[in-house]
C-alpha cells in the first residue's frame, strides 16, 4: 500500500502547492512511483505548478462522481516517468467531494503507487479535513511568521483529532515540519521568527527548511517544480527534504546567514 | 420613531444576565421522598433554605407525567422557590407553564459547542453552588466543592491552538506547553510544566483558593474564579519566568518562583 502524505498548513500562501509539487517530483526522481492530488477544488493550482494545465481533461471531482475513470483523469508527468497528477476541478466547489469518494480514489491509487501526496487547500474546513483524513503522514508547511505558526499549530491539533488514524485510535499520524521562505539575514535582523522558536512552539520533527529563493517563483511561473533546478538553493533544499522523508540523515543547510568575506564585513558593518 | 425613546420615560430595559442558580436534579419523582431528603438537608444547613430560587432538572426522570404541583409545594414548604423546570417531555413543559414556571430545554439540546466560552458552559452552571451556604456549613461545602485532587486530570503533550482541555473537577496538570489560542480550564489549580502561551482559567466553579502555576509565562489570559488578567495587564518583567498566580483580596497576583 502507498504511503499517504498530506501537505497542509492552515494558512494560505505559505507554499503548500509548491512544496507538494516539489516533494512529489523529488520522490519520483528517487524512483518512487508517486501520485500528487490537488484537493483545492475550485482553486486549482497544482496543474499550473506542475506545468500540465493544458492536458487536464478530467479531474478529481469527475472521478468521485463517477463521470470518469481514475486512469482517464491521472496525468502522466512529462519530465519524470513515475509521477502522476490528479488535478482538482476548477468549476465545482468543495462540497462536490465526498469522504467515501476520496477513500475509494486513495484505495485504488494505493495499490499501484508508493506515495500519494495530497495537496490540501488552505483553511480548516471540509476541503482541508478531507485532504488530511486518510493520511499516514503530514507535512505541515510553515513560514517564519507568527500567524503562520499559530495556524500550523491549529492544524496539528486537527491532525491529532480529525483524521481516520485518530478516530480509530491507530498509531498517530507522523507529523513533519517544513519551514519555507526562510531568510536567514532577516531572521538575524529580527524580522522573521527563527528556526528554534518555531520548532519550540510546534514541537514536531523538522523535515526540511527551504530558503526564500527567486528560484521558487521562477519555477512556479514556468510550471517546472523547483526540484528540477538542482543548481538552486531551494531545489537542493527540497532534495534534502525528500531524502529525509525517505529516512536518510541529511544535515541542515541554508539556515545560517552566509558570512561575507573580510572586506564586505569591514565595509558592510552598517548592517546591524 | 420609537427607537429613540426618551430614557426617562422608559419603564424598563432588557439585559442578558448570568446569575448563579441552584439546580435540583431530581432522581425520583416521588414528592414524599423529596420531602424526606429536604427535611434532612434543612436541619443540616438551614442557611441554604432562604427562599433560594431553584431550577428543577427532570432530565434524569423517565416519566411522561410528573406531580409537578406537589413537588413544587414540597419545595416551597422547605423555603426553596422553584422558578423553572429543565427538560422533560411536552406534558411536563405544559404543566410547568400552567404553574407559572419557566421551562428550559434539556441540557443536550442547549449545550453549547465545546469551544464556546466558559461562562456559557451549561454543565458548569449546573454544578454551581452558591458560596454562602457552602461557607455556612462545612459539610455542605465538602459536598459541593470536591477536594483539589478528586477527579483531576493529567494531560501529556502540547495543547495546540483551538484546543481546549478541561478538568471539570479537581486540578489540571499539563505536561507540555499550552500554545497561543489554546485554553486550559480546571475547577481547581492549573499546572503547566512548559510554556503557557494560551489562556488558563483556574477555579472555574468559583474556587477562590485555586491557582495557576507555569514554567514559562506568556499567557494570553489568566483567570482565577472569574478574576482575570490579560497579557497586556501582566508586568512585562514576569514574562518568560516561572510564576504562580493567585487571588489576594479579589486581586489576581502573579509572583515569580524563579
Coordinates of C-alpha atoms in Angstrom, one line a residue:
Chain A
X1 CA 0.0 0.0 0.0
X2 CA 1.1 3.5 -0.8
X3 CA 2.0 5.9 2.0
X4 CA -0.4 8.8 2.0
X5 CA 1.1 12.2 2.9
X6 CA -0.9 15.3 3.2
X7 CA 0.8 18.7 2.7
X8 CA -1.1 21.2 4.8
X9 CA -0.7 24.5 6.7
X10 CA -4.0 26.1 7.7
X11 CA -2.8 29.4 6.4
X12 CA -2.9 30.2 2.7
X13 CA 0.0 31.3 0.6
X14 CA 2.8 29.7 2.6
X15 CA 3.9 27.3 -0.2
X16 CA 1.7 24.2 0.2
X17 CA 1.3 23.6 -3.5
X18 CA 4.9 24.5 -4.4
X19 CA 6.0 22.0 -1.7
X20 CA 3.6 19.3 -2.7
X21 CA 4.8 19.6 -6.3
X22 CA 8.5 19.7 -5.4
X23 CA 8.3 16.8 -2.9
X24 CA 6.3 14.6 -5.3
X25 CA 8.8 15.4 -8.0
X26 CA 11.7 14.6 -5.7
X27 CA 10.2 11.3 -4.7
X28 CA 9.6 10.4 -8.4
X29 CA 13.2 11.4 -9.2
X30 CA 14.3 9.0 -6.5
X31 CA 12.5 6.2 -8.3
X32 CA 9.3 6.1 -6.2
X33 CA 6.1 5.8 -8.0
X34 CA 4.2 8.9 -6.9
X35 CA 0.8 10.5 -7.4
X36 CA 0.0 14.0 -6.3
X37 CA -3.6 15.0 -5.8
X38 CA -4.9 18.6 -5.8
X39 CA -7.6 18.8 -3.1
X40 CA -8.2 22.5 -3.7
X41 CA -11.4 22.2 -5.6
X42 CA -12.5 25.5 -7.1
X43 CA -9.0 27.0 -6.8
X44 CA -7.0 24.6 -8.9
X45 CA -3.3 25.5 -8.9
X46 CA -1.2 22.3 -8.8
X47 CA -1.6 21.7 -12.6
X48 CA 0.0 25.1 -13.2
X49 CA 2.9 24.5 -10.9
X50 CA 3.4 21.1 -12.4
X51 CA 3.1 22.6 -15.9
X52 CA 0.4 20.2 -17.1
X53 CA -2.6 22.7 -17.2
X54 CA -3.1 22.2 -20.9
X55 CA -3.5 18.5 -20.5
X56 CA -6.3 18.5 -18.0
X57 CA -9.4 16.7 -19.2
X58 CA -11.0 15.1 -16.2
X59 CA -10.4 15.9 -12.5
X60 CA -10.8 14.5 -9.0
X61 CA -14.5 15.5 -8.8
X62 CA -15.3 13.7 -12.1
X63 CA -13.7 10.6 -10.7
X64 CA -15.5 10.8 -7.4
X65 CA -18.8 11.4 -9.1
X66 CA -18.3 8.5 -11.5
X67 CA -18.1 10.6 -14.6
X68 CA -14.6 9.4 -15.5
X69 CA -12.2 6.6 -14.5
X70 CA -9.2 7.2 -12.4
X71 CA -6.8 6.3 -15.3
X72 CA -8.6 8.9 -17.5
X73 CA -8.1 11.6 -15.0
X74 CA -4.5 10.9 -14.0
X75 CA -2.0 13.0 -15.9
X76 CA 1.4 11.5 -16.5
X77 CA 4.2 14.0 -15.9
X78 CA 6.3 14.7 -19.0
X79 CA 9.6 15.1 -17.2
X80 CA 9.6 12.2 -14.7
X81 CA 8.2 8.7 -15.5
X82 CA 7.0 7.7 -12.1
X83 CA 5.0 10.9 -11.4
X84 CA 1.2 11.3 -11.9
X85 CA -1.0 14.3 -11.2
X86 CA -4.7 14.2 -10.3
X87 CA -6.0 17.7 -10.8
X88 CA -8.8 19.4 -8.9
X89 CA -11.9 20.8 -10.5
X90 CA -11.9 24.5 -11.1
X91 CA -15.7 24.8 -11.7
X92 CA -17.1 22.9 -8.7
X93 CA -16.8 23.6 -5.0
X94 CA -15.5 21.6 -2.2
X95 CA -18.9 20.1 -1.4
X96 CA -18.5 18.0 -4.5
X97 CA -16.0 15.9 -2.6
X98 CA -17.3 13.0 -0.5
X99 CA -15.5 11.1 2.1
X100 CA -16.3 7.8 0.6
X101 CA -15.3 9.0 -2.8
X102 CA -11.9 10.2 -1.6
X103 CA -11.4 6.9 0.2
X104 CA -12.1 5.0 -2.9
X105 CA -9.7 7.1 -5.0
X106 CA -7.0 6.7 -2.4
X107 CA -7.6 2.9 -2.1
X108 CA -7.4 2.4 -5.8
X109 CA -4.2 4.6 -6.2
X110 CA -2.7 2.9 -3.2
X111 CA -2.5 -0.4 -5.0
X112 CA -0.2 1.0 -7.8
X113 CA 1.8 3.7 -6.1
X114 CA 4.5 4.1 -3.5
X115 CA 3.5 7.6 -2.4
X116 CA 0.3 9.6 -2.6
X117 CA 0.8 13.3 -1.9
X118 CA -2.4 15.2 -1.0
X119 CA -2.1 18.9 -1.6
X120 CA -4.5 20.4 0.9
X121 CA -6.4 23.7 0.4
X122 CA -5.9 26.4 2.9
X123 CA -8.2 26.7 5.9
X124 CA -9.5 24.2 8.3
X125 CA -12.8 23.5 6.6
X126 CA -14.2 20.5 4.8
X127 CA -11.7 20.5 1.9
X128 CA -8.7 20.6 4.2
X129 CA -10.2 18.0 6.5
X130 CA -10.9 15.6 3.6
X131 CA -7.3 16.1 2.4
X132 CA -5.9 15.0 5.7
X133 CA -8.5 12.4 6.8
X134 CA -6.8 9.3 5.3
X135 CA -3.2 10.5 5.7
X136 CA -0.4 8.4 7.2
X137 CA 2.0 11.3 7.5
X138 CA 1.6 15.0 7.4
X139 CA 3.9 17.7 6.2
X140 CA 3.0 21.0 7.9
X141 CA 4.3 23.9 5.8
X142 CA 5.1 26.9 7.9
X143 CA 6.5 30.4 7.2
X144 CA 8.7 32.1 9.8
X145 CA 5.9 34.4 11.0
X146 CA 3.7 34.3 14.0
X147 CA 0.3 33.9 12.2
X148 CA 1.6 31.0 10.1
X149 CA 3.0 29.3 13.2
X150 CA -0.3 29.7 15.0
X151 CA -2.3 28.3 12.1
X152 CA 0.1 25.4 11.8
X153 CA -0.4 24.7 15.5
X154 CA -4.2 24.6 14.9
X155 CA -3.7 22.2 12.0
X156 CA -1.6 19.9 14.2
X157 CA -4.5 19.8 16.7
X158 CA -6.8 18.8 13.9
X159 CA -4.4 16.1 12.7
X160 CA -4.5 14.6 16.2
X161 CA -8.2 14.5 16.3
X162 CA -10.0 14.7 12.9
X163 CA -8.3 12.0 11.0
X164 CA -9.0 8.3 10.4
X165 CA -6.0 7.3 12.4
X166 CA -7.1 9.5 15.3
X167 CA -10.7 8.3 15.2
X168 CA -9.7 4.6 15.0
X169 CA -7.1 5.0 17.7
X170 CA -4.4 3.7 15.3
X171 CA -0.8 4.9 15.5
X172 CA -0.8 8.7 15.3
X173 CA -0.1 10.5 12.0
X174 CA 3.6 11.2 11.7
X175 CA 3.9 15.0 11.7
X176 CA 6.8 16.7 9.9
X177 CA 7.6 20.4 9.9
X178 CA 8.6 22.1 6.7
X179 CA 9.7 25.7 7.0
X180 CA 9.5 27.6 3.8
X181 CA 10.5 31.2 2.8
X182 CA 13.2 31.2 5.4
X183 CA 15.5 34.2 5.1
X184 CA 18.5 33.9 7.5
X185 CA 19.5 37.5 7.1
X186 CA 16.0 38.7 8.0
X187 CA 16.0 36.3 10.9
X188 CA 19.2 37.8 12.1
X189 CA 17.6 41.3 11.9
X190 CA 14.7 40.0 13.9
X191 CA 12.2 40.5 11.1
X192 CA 11.4 36.8 11.0
X193 CA 10.9 34.1 13.6
X194 CA 14.0 32.0 13.9
X195 CA 14.1 28.3 13.4
X196 CA 14.5 27.3 17.0
X197 CA 11.5 29.4 18.1
X198 CA 9.3 27.8 15.5
X199 CA 10.5 24.3 16.5
X200 CA 9.9 25.0 20.1
X201 CA 6.3 26.2 19.7
X202 CA 5.2 23.5 17.3
X203 CA 7.2 20.7 19.0
X204 CA 7.4 18.4 16.0
X205 CA 10.3 17.0 13.9
X206 CA 11.9 19.3 11.3
X207 CA 11.7 17.7 7.9
X208 CA 13.2 20.5 6.0
X209 CA 14.0 24.1 5.6
X210 CA 13.5 25.9 2.3
X211 CA 15.2 29.3 1.9
X212 CA 13.4 32.2 0.4
X213 CA 14.6 32.0 -3.2
X214 CA 14.0 33.6 -6.5
X215 CA 14.1 30.1 -8.0
X216 CA 10.8 29.2 -6.4
X217 CA 8.8 32.0 -8.1
X218 CA 10.6 31.3 -11.4
X219 CA 9.8 27.6 -11.1
X220 CA 6.1 28.3 -10.4
X221 CA 5.7 30.6 -13.3
X222 CA 7.4 28.2 -15.7
X223 CA 5.5 25.2 -14.4
X224 CA 8.6 23.3 -13.6
X225 CA 8.8 22.1 -10.0
X226 CA 11.8 23.7 -8.3
X227 CA 13.3 20.3 -7.5
X228 CA 14.4 20.1 -11.2
X229 CA 16.5 23.2 -10.6
X230 CA 19.3 21.4 -8.8
X231 CA 21.6 24.3 -9.0
X232 CA 19.3 26.5 -6.9
X233 CA 19.3 26.6 -3.1
X234 CA 15.6 25.9 -2.9
X235 CA 15.9 22.9 -5.3
X236 CA 18.7 21.5 -3.2
X237 CA 16.7 22.1 0.0
X238 CA 13.7 20.2 -1.4
X239 CA 16.0 17.3 -2.5
X240 CA 17.3 17.2 1.1
X241 CA 13.7 17.2 2.4
X242 CA 12.8 14.3 0.2
X243 CA 15.9 12.4 1.3
X244 CA 14.9 12.9 5.0
X245 CA 11.3 11.8 4.1
X246 CA 12.9 8.6 2.8
X247 CA 14.7 8.1 6.1
X248 CA 18.1 9.4 5.3
X249 CA 20.1 11.6 7.6
X250 CA 20.9 14.8 5.9
X251 CA 22.5 17.8 7.7
X252 CA 20.5 21.0 7.6
X253 CA 21.6 23.7 5.2
X254 CA 20.6 27.3 4.3
X255 CA 19.6 28.1 7.8
X256 CA 22.5 30.4 8.7
X257 CA 23.3 33.7 7.2
X258 CA 26.3 33.3 4.9
X259 CA 29.0 35.3 6.4
X260 CA 30.6 37.6 3.9
X261 CA 34.4 38.0 3.4
X262 CA 36.6 40.3 5.4
X263 CA 36.2 43.2 3.0
X264 CA 32.4 43.2 3.0
X265 CA 32.4 42.7 6.7
X266 CA 34.6 45.8 7.1
X267 CA 32.5 47.9 4.7
X268 CA 29.1 46.3 5.3
X269 CA 29.3 46.8 9.0
X270 CA 26.3 49.1 9.0
X271 CA 24.1 46.1 8.6
X272 CA 23.4 45.9 12.3
Chain B
X1 CA -39.5 56.7 15.7
X2 CA -39.7 54.5 18.7
X3 CA -36.1 53.7 18.7
X4 CA -35.1 56.9 20.3
X5 CA -37.4 56.7 23.3
X6 CA -36.7 59.3 25.9
X7 CA -34.7 57.4 28.5
X8 CA -36.6 59.0 31.4
X9 CA -39.9 57.6 30.1
X10 CA -38.6 54.1 29.7
X11 CA -40.2 51.7 32.1
X12 CA -37.5 49.0 31.7
X13 CA -34.6 47.8 29.7
X14 CA -33.9 44.2 28.8
X15 CA -30.5 42.9 29.7
X16 CA -28.9 39.5 29.4
X17 CA -27.5 38.2 32.6
X18 CA -25.8 35.1 34.1
X19 CA -26.9 34.5 37.6
X20 CA -25.7 31.7 39.9
X21 CA -28.6 29.3 40.0
X22 CA -29.1 26.2 42.1
X23 CA -30.2 23.3 40.1
X24 CA -32.1 20.5 41.8
X25 CA -31.5 17.4 39.8
X26 CA -34.4 15.1 40.5
X27 CA -33.7 11.4 40.5
X28 CA -37.1 10.5 42.0
X29 CA -40.5 11.9 41.1
X30 CA -41.9 10.8 44.4
X31 CA -42.8 14.0 46.4
X32 CA -42.6 12.1 49.7
X33 CA -39.0 11.0 49.1
X34 CA -38.1 14.6 48.1
X35 CA -39.8 15.8 51.3
X36 CA -37.8 13.4 53.4
X37 CA -34.5 14.4 51.9
X38 CA -35.2 18.1 52.0
X39 CA -36.2 17.9 55.7
X40 CA -32.8 16.2 56.4
X41 CA -30.9 18.9 54.4
X42 CA -32.8 21.7 56.2
X43 CA -31.6 20.6 59.6
X44 CA -28.0 20.3 58.3
X45 CA -27.7 23.7 56.7
X46 CA -30.6 26.0 57.4
X47 CA -28.8 29.0 55.8
X48 CA -29.2 27.4 52.4
X49 CA -33.0 27.4 52.6
X50 CA -33.9 31.1 52.4
X51 CA -36.4 31.2 49.6
X52 CA -33.5 30.2 47.3
X53 CA -34.6 30.1 43.7
X54 CA -34.1 26.6 42.2
X55 CA -34.4 25.1 38.8
X56 CA -35.9 21.6 38.8
X57 CA -34.0 19.4 36.4
X58 CA -36.2 16.5 35.4
X59 CA -34.0 15.2 32.6
X60 CA -33.0 12.1 34.5
X61 CA -36.6 11.1 35.1
X62 CA -38.2 8.9 32.5
X63 CA -41.8 9.7 33.2
X64 CA -44.3 11.3 30.9
X65 CA -46.3 12.9 33.7
X66 CA -45.0 14.4 36.9
X67 CA -46.7 15.5 40.1
X68 CA -45.1 18.9 39.4
X69 CA -47.5 20.8 41.5
X70 CA -46.9 18.6 44.6
X71 CA -43.2 18.7 44.1
X72 CA -43.2 22.5 43.9
X73 CA -45.4 22.6 47.1
X74 CA -42.8 20.4 48.9
X75 CA -40.0 22.7 47.8
X76 CA -41.9 25.9 48.9
X77 CA -42.7 24.3 52.2
X78 CA -38.9 24.0 52.7
X79 CA -38.2 27.5 51.6
X80 CA -37.0 26.7 48.1
X81 CA -38.5 28.7 45.4
X82 CA -38.9 26.7 42.1
X83 CA -38.6 29.2 39.2
X84 CA -38.3 26.9 36.3
X85 CA -38.1 23.3 35.0
X86 CA -35.5 21.9 32.8
X87 CA -36.1 19.0 30.4
X88 CA -38.9 16.5 30.4
X89 CA -41.4 15.7 27.7
X90 CA -44.1 18.0 26.3
X91 CA -46.7 17.4 29.1
X92 CA -44.2 18.4 31.7
X93 CA -43.4 21.6 29.8
X94 CA -47.1 22.4 29.6
X95 CA -47.7 21.8 33.3
X96 CA -44.7 23.9 34.1
X97 CA -46.1 26.8 32.2
X98 CA -49.5 26.2 33.8
X99 CA -47.9 26.6 37.2
X100 CA -46.3 29.8 36.1
X101 CA -42.8 28.3 35.9
X102 CA -40.3 28.8 33.1
X103 CA -39.1 25.8 31.0
X104 CA -35.6 25.2 29.7
X105 CA -34.7 22.8 27.0
X106 CA -32.7 19.7 28.2
X107 CA -29.0 20.0 28.5
X108 CA -28.2 18.0 25.4
X109 CA -30.1 20.4 23.1
X110 CA -28.9 23.6 24.7
X111 CA -25.3 22.5 25.3
X112 CA -23.0 24.9 23.5
X113 CA -20.3 23.7 21.3
X114 CA -17.2 22.8 23.3
X115 CA -15.1 25.8 22.1
X116 CA -17.5 28.4 23.4
X117 CA -16.6 30.4 26.4
X118 CA -16.7 29.0 29.9
X119 CA -19.4 31.3 31.1
X120 CA -21.9 29.8 28.6
X121 CA -21.0 26.2 29.5
X122 CA -24.2 24.6 30.7
X123 CA -22.6 21.9 32.9
X124 CA -20.7 24.4 34.8
X125 CA -23.8 26.4 35.6
X126 CA -25.4 23.2 36.7
X127 CA -22.8 22.3 39.2
X128 CA -22.5 25.8 40.5
X129 CA -23.4 26.1 44.2
X130 CA -23.8 29.4 45.8
X131 CA -20.8 30.3 48.0
X132 CA -22.8 31.4 51.0
X133 CA -24.3 28.1 52.1
X134 CA -21.0 26.4 51.4
X135 CA -19.4 28.6 54.0
X136 CA -22.3 28.4 56.3
X137 CA -22.0 24.6 56.6
X138 CA -18.7 22.8 56.2
X139 CA -20.5 19.6 55.4
X140 CA -22.4 21.1 52.5
X141 CA -19.2 22.7 51.3
X142 CA -17.4 19.4 51.3
X143 CA -20.1 18.0 49.2
X144 CA -20.3 21.0 46.8
X145 CA -16.6 21.6 46.2
X146 CA -14.7 18.4 45.9
X147 CA -11.2 18.4 47.2
X148 CA -8.4 19.6 44.8
X149 CA -7.2 16.1 44.0
X150 CA -10.5 14.5 43.3
X151 CA -11.1 13.8 39.7
X152 CA -8.2 15.8 38.5
X153 CA -6.6 15.3 35.1
X154 CA -3.2 15.0 33.6
X155 CA -2.6 15.9 30.0
X156 CA 0.6 15.0 28.3
X157 CA 1.7 16.8 25.2
X158 CA 1.3 20.2 23.6
X159 CA -2.2 21.8 23.9
X160 CA -2.5 23.4 20.5
X161 CA -4.3 26.5 19.2
X162 CA -8.0 25.9 19.1
X163 CA -7.9 23.0 21.6
X164 CA -9.5 23.2 25.0
X165 CA -8.5 20.9 27.9
X166 CA -10.8 20.9 30.9
X167 CA -10.7 19.3 34.3
X168 CA -14.3 19.8 35.4
X169 CA -13.3 18.5 38.9
X170 CA -10.0 19.0 40.6
X171 CA -6.7 20.1 39.2
X172 CA -5.4 20.1 35.6
X173 CA -1.8 19.2 35.1
X174 CA -0.4 19.8 31.6
X175 CA 3.0 18.2 31.0
X176 CA 3.9 20.2 27.9
X177 CA 3.2 23.6 26.5
X178 CA -0.1 25.4 26.1
X179 CA 0.1 27.3 22.8
X180 CA -1.4 30.6 21.8
X181 CA -5.1 30.2 21.0
X182 CA -5.4 27.1 23.3
X183 CA -7.4 27.1 26.5
X184 CA -6.9 25.1 29.7
X185 CA -9.5 25.1 32.5
X186 CA -9.9 23.5 35.9
X187 CA -12.2 23.5 38.8
X188 CA -9.0 23.5 40.9
X189 CA -5.5 24.5 40.1
X190 CA -3.9 24.7 36.7
X191 CA -0.3 23.5 36.4
X192 CA 1.6 23.9 33.2
X193 CA 5.0 22.2 33.0
X194 CA 6.0 24.1 29.9
X195 CA 5.4 27.4 28.3
X196 CA 1.9 28.9 28.9
X197 CA 1.1 30.9 25.8
X198 CA -2.7 30.4 25.7
X199 CA -5.4 31.0 28.2
X200 CA -5.5 29.4 31.6
X201 CA -8.6 29.5 33.9
X202 CA -8.4 28.1 37.4
X203 CA -11.3 27.8 39.9
X204 CA -13.9 27.8 37.1
X205 CA -16.7 26.9 39.6
X206 CA -15.7 29.8 41.8
X207 CA -12.9 28.3 44.0
X208 CA -11.1 31.5 45.0
X209 CA -8.3 29.4 46.5
X210 CA -7.3 27.9 43.2
X211 CA -4.1 29.0 41.5
X212 CA -2.2 28.8 38.2
X213 CA 1.4 27.6 38.1
X214 CA 3.5 27.6 35.0
X215 CA 7.1 27.2 33.9
X216 CA 7.2 30.0 31.4
X217 CA 4.6 32.7 31.4
X218 CA 3.4 34.2 28.1
X219 CA -0.3 33.7 28.8
X220 CA -2.9 35.5 26.7
X221 CA -5.2 35.4 29.7
X222 CA -5.0 34.2 33.3
X223 CA -8.2 33.8 35.4
X224 CA -8.9 32.6 38.9
X225 CA -12.5 32.3 39.9
X226 CA -13.5 34.7 37.2
X227 CA -10.9 37.4 38.1
X228 CA -8.7 37.8 35.1
X229 CA -5.7 39.5 33.7
X230 CA -4.9 39.8 30.0
X231 CA -1.4 39.6 28.6
X232 CA -1.4 43.4 28.4
X233 CA -2.1 43.7 32.1
X234 CA 0.8 41.5 33.1
X235 CA 4.1 43.1 34.2
X236 CA 6.4 42.5 31.3
X237 CA 9.3 41.6 33.7
X238 CA 7.4 38.5 34.6
X239 CA 7.0 37.3 31.1
X240 CA 9.1 34.2 30.3
X241 CA 9.6 33.4 34.0
X242 CA 8.2 30.7 36.3
X243 CA 5.3 32.0 38.2
X244 CA 2.3 31.3 40.4
X245 CA -0.9 33.2 40.1
X246 CA -3.3 33.5 43.0
X247 CA -6.1 35.6 44.2
X248 CA -5.5 38.0 47.1
X249 CA -8.3 40.3 48.2
X250 CA -10.1 39.8 44.9
X251 CA -7.0 40.8 43.0
X252 CA -5.0 38.5 40.8
X253 CA -1.4 38.4 42.0
X254 CA 1.4 37.0 39.9
X255 CA 4.6 36.1 41.7
X256 CA 7.8 34.7 40.4
X257 CA 9.0 31.4 41.5
X258 CA 12.5 31.8 40.0

